Short mmCIF file of C-alpha atoms and ligand atoms in Angstrom, two decimals:
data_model
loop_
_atom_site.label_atom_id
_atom_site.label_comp_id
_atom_site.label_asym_id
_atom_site.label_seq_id
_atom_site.Cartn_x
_atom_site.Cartn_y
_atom_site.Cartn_z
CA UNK T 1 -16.08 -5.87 -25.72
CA UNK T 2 -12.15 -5.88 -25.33
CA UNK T 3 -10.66 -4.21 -21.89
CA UNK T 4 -7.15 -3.35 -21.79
CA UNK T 5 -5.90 -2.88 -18.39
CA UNK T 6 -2.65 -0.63 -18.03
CA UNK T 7 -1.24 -1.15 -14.52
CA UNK T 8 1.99 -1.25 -12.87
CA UNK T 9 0.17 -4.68 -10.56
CA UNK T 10 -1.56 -6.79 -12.79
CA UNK T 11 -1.63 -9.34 -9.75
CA UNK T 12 -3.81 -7.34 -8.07
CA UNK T 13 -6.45 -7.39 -10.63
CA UNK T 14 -6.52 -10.74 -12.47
CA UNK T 15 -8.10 -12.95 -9.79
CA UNK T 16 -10.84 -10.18 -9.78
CA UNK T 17 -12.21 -10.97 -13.17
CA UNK T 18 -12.20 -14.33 -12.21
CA UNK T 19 -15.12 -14.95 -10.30
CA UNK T 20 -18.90 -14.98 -10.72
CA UNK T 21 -20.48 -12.68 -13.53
CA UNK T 22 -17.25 -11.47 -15.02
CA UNK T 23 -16.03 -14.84 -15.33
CA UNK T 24 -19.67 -16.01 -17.04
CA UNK T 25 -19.28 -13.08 -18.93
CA UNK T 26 -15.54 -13.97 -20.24
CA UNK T 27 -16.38 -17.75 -20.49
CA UNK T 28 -19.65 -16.89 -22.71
CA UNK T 29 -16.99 -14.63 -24.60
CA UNK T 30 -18.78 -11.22 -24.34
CA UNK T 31 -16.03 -9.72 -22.79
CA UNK T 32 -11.91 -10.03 -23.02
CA UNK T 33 -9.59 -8.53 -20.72
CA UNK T 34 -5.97 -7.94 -20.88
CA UNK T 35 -3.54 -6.27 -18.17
CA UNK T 36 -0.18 -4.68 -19.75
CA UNK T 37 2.23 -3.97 -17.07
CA UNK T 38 3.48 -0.58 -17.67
CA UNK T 39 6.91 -1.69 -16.38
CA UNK T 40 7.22 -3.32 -19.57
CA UNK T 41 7.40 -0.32 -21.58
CA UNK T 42 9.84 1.13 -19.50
CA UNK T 43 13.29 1.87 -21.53
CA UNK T 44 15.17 2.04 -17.85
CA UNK T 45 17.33 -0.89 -16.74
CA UNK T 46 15.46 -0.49 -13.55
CA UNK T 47 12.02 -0.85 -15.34
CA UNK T 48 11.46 2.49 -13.66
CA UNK T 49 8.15 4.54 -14.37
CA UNK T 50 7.92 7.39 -12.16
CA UNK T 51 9.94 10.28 -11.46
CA UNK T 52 10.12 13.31 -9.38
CA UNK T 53 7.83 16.26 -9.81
CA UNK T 54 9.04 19.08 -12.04
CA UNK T 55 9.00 21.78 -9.73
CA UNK T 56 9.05 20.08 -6.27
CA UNK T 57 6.93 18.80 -4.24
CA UNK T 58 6.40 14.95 -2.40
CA UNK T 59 5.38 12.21 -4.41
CA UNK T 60 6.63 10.10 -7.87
CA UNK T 61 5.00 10.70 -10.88
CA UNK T 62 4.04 8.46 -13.67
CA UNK T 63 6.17 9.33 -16.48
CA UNK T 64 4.63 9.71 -19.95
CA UNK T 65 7.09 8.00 -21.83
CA UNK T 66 6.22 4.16 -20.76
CA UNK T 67 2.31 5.19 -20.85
CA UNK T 68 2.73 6.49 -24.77
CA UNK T 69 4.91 3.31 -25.75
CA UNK T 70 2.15 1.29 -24.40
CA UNK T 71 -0.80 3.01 -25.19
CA UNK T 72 0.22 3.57 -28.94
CA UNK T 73 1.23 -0.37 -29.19
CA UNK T 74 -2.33 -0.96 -28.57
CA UNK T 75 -3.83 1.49 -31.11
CA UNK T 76 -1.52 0.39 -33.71
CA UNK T 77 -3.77 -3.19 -33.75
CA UNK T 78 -7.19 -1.70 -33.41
CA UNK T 79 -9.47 1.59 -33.00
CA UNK T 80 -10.21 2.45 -29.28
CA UNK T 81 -13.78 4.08 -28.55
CA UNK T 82 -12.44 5.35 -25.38
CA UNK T 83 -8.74 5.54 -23.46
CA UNK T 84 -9.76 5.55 -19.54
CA UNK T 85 -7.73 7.25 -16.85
CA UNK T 86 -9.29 6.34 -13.60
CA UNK T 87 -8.67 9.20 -10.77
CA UNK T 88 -10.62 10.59 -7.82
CA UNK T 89 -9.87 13.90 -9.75
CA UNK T 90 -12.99 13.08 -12.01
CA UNK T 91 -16.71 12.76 -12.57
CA UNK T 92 -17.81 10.01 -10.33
CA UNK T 93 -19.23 6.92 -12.12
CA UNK T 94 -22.94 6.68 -11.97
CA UNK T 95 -25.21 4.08 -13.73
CA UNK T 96 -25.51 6.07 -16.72
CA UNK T 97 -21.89 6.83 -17.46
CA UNK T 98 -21.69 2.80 -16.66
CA UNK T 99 -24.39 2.27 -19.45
CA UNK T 100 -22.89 4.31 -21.61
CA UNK T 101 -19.48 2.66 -21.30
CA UNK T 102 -20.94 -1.06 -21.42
CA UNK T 103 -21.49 -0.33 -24.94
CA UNK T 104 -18.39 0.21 -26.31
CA UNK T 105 -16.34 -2.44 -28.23
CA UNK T 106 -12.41 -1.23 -27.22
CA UNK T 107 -11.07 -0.01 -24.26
CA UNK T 108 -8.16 1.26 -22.82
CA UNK T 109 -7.77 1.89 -18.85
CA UNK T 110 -5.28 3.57 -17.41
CA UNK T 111 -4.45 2.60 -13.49
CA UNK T 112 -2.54 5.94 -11.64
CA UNK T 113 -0.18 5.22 -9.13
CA UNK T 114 1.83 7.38 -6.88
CA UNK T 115 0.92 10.81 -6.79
CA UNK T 116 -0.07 10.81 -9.91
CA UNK T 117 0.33 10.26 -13.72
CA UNK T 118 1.91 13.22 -15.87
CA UNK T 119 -0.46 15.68 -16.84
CA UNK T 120 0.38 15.62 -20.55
CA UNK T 121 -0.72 11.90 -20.85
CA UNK T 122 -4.06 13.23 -19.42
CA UNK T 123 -3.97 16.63 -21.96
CA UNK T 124 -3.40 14.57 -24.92
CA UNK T 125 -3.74 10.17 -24.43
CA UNK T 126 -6.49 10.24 -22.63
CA UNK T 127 -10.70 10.73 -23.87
CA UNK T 128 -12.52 10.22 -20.83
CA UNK T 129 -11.71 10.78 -16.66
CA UNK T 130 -13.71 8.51 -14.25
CA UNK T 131 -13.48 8.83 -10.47
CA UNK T 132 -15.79 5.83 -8.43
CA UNK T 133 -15.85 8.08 -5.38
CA UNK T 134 -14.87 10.96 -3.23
CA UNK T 135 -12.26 9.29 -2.01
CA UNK T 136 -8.35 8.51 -2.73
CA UNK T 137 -6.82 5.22 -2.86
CA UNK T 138 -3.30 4.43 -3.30
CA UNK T 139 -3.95 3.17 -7.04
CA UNK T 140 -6.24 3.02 -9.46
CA UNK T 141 -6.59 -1.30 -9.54
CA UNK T 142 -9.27 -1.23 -7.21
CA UNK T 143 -11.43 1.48 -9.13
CA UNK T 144 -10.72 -0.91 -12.60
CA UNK T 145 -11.92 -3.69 -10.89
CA UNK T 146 -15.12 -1.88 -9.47
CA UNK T 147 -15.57 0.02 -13.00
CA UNK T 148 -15.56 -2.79 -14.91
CA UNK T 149 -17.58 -4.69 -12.97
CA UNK T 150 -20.42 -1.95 -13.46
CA UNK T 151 -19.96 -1.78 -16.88
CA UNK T 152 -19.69 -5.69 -17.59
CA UNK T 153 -22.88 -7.05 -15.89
CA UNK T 154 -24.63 -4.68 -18.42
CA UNK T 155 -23.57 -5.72 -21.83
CA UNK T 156 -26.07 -7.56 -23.50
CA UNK T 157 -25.84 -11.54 -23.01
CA UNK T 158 -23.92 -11.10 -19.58
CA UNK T 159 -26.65 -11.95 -16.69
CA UNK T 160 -29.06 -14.69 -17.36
CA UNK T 161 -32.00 -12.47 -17.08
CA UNK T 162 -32.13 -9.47 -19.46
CA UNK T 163 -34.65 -7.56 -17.34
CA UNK T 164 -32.38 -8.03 -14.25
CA UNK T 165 -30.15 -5.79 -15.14
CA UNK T 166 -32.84 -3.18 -15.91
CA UNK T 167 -34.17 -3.44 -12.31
CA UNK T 168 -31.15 -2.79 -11.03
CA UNK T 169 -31.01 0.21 -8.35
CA UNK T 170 -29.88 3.57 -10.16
CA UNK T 171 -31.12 2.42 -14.03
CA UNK T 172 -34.07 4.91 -13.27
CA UNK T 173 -32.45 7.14 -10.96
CA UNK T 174 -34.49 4.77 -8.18
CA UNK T 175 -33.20 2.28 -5.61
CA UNK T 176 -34.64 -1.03 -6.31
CA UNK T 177 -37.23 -2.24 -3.08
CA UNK T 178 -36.47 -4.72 -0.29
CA UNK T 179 -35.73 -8.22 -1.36
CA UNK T 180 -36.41 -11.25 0.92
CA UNK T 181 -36.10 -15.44 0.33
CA UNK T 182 -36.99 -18.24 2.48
CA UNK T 183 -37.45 -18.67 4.84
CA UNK T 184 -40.31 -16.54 5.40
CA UNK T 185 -39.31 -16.35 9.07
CA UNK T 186 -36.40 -16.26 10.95
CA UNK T 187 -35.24 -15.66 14.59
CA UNK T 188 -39.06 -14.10 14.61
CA UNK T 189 -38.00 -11.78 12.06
CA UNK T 190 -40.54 -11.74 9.31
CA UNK T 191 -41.05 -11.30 5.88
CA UNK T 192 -43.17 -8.72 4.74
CA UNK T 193 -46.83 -10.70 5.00
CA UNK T 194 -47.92 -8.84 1.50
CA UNK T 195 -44.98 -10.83 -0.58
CA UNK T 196 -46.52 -13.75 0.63
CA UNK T 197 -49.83 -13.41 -0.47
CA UNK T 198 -49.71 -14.28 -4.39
CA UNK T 199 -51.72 -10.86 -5.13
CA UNK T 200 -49.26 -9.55 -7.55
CA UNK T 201 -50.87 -5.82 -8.12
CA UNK T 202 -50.69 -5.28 -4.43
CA UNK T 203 -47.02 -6.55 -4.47
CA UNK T 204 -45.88 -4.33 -7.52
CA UNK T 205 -47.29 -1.15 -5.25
CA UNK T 206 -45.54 -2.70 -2.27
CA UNK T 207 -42.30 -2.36 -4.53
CA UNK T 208 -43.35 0.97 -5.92
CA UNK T 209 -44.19 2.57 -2.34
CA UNK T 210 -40.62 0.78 -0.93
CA UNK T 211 -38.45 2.27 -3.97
CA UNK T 212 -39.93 6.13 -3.31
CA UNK T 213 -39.54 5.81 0.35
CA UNK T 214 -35.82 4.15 -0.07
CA UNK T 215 -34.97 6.42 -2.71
CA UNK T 216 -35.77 9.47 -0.69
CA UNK T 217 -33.87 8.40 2.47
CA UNK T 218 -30.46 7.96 0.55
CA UNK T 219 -31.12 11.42 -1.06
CA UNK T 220 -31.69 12.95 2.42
CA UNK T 221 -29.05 10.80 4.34
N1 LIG C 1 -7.45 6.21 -7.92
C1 LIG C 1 -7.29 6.54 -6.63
N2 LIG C 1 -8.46 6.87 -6.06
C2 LIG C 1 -9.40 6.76 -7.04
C3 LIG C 1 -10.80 6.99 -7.09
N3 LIG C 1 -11.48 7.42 -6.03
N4 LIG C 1 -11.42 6.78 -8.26
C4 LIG C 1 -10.73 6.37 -9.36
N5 LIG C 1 -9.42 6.15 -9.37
C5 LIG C 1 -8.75 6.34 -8.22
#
């Protein structure tokens, strides 16, 4: 898979990617990721962006201009399956939009900024809207970092363990059960006795019985 990264601070993103699975992931070459800093495409001596709102109103807009240049540089080398514009104003990601994404070969993310991006880059640049929460942060870096990270870990190859992936919480709309290691006890607090006791049925219904009752309580909370 190939990421390109739009953002106006690739420093806030690069040392991201550079620890743990993502890095595994980049060393073992199942991913690449590239950050294009939209200032770059900006025709303005300044390296200006953003703009004021048509119309009024507080805030600087992204201005389409720099996002096209950019945007269009990239699809002139190679198809996209999907241009990204990350925004609370969106679907929120879940597991299966995360699946879905992991297996695409190219794509483009957008990171917003200000108070926003101008709406024709979303009307006609943009194939898919992705929000990670109900919630509004000052940029869209942080919600790159987080979506790849969801999406990465999945592709094929990535985590040592195939099946681990598969267990994850959410892959069946269920929240995976307690985990514990050694040691078995600490400060008097104990580890379940039945994970202990080598009978592996018991231990699988353990994990069943855990998942319902976990998966209920977030669904009620
Ligand atoms: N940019 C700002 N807030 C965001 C959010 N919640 N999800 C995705 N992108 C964002």
């Amino acid at each position: 898979m190939r990421i390109d990264i739009i953002t106006l601070f690739p420093e806030l993103l690069s040392n991201s990617f550079e620890i743990s699975i993502i890095r595994r992931a980049i060393r073992k070459k199942k991913v690449e990721i590239f950050f294009h800093n939209l200032r770059d495409f900006s025709k303005n001596k300044y390296k200006q962006v953003d703009d004021y709102p048509y119309g009024g109103g507080s805030g600087m807009v992204l201005m389409i201009e720099p996002i096209f240049k950019c945007i269009n540089k990239l699809k002139s080398k190679r198809n996209y399956d999907e241009i990204i514009y990350l925004t609370p104003e969106a679907k929120v990601l879940d597991q299966k939009m995360a699946n879905t994404c992991s297996l695409k070969e190219n794509i483009i993310i957008l990171c917003g900024h200000y108070k926003g991006i101008d709406q024709r880059v979303r009307d006609h640049l943009i194939s898919l809207e992705v929000s990670i929460g109900k919630y509004v942060m000052s940029g869209g870096e942080l919600a790159a970092v987080v979506f790849c990270d969801s999406i990465i870990r999945l592709i094929p190859g990535v985590l040592g363990n195939e099946s681990s992936a598969l267990n994850d919480s959410f892959q069946d709309n269920i929240i995976a059960p307690p985990i514990y290691t050694r040691p078995a006890s600490f400060n008097d607090w104990k580890v379940p006795e039945i994970l202990l006791s080598g009978d592996q049925k018991k231990i699988e219904k353990w994990r069943e019985i855990k998942s319902t009752e976990k998966t209920i309580k977030i669904k009620h909370d």
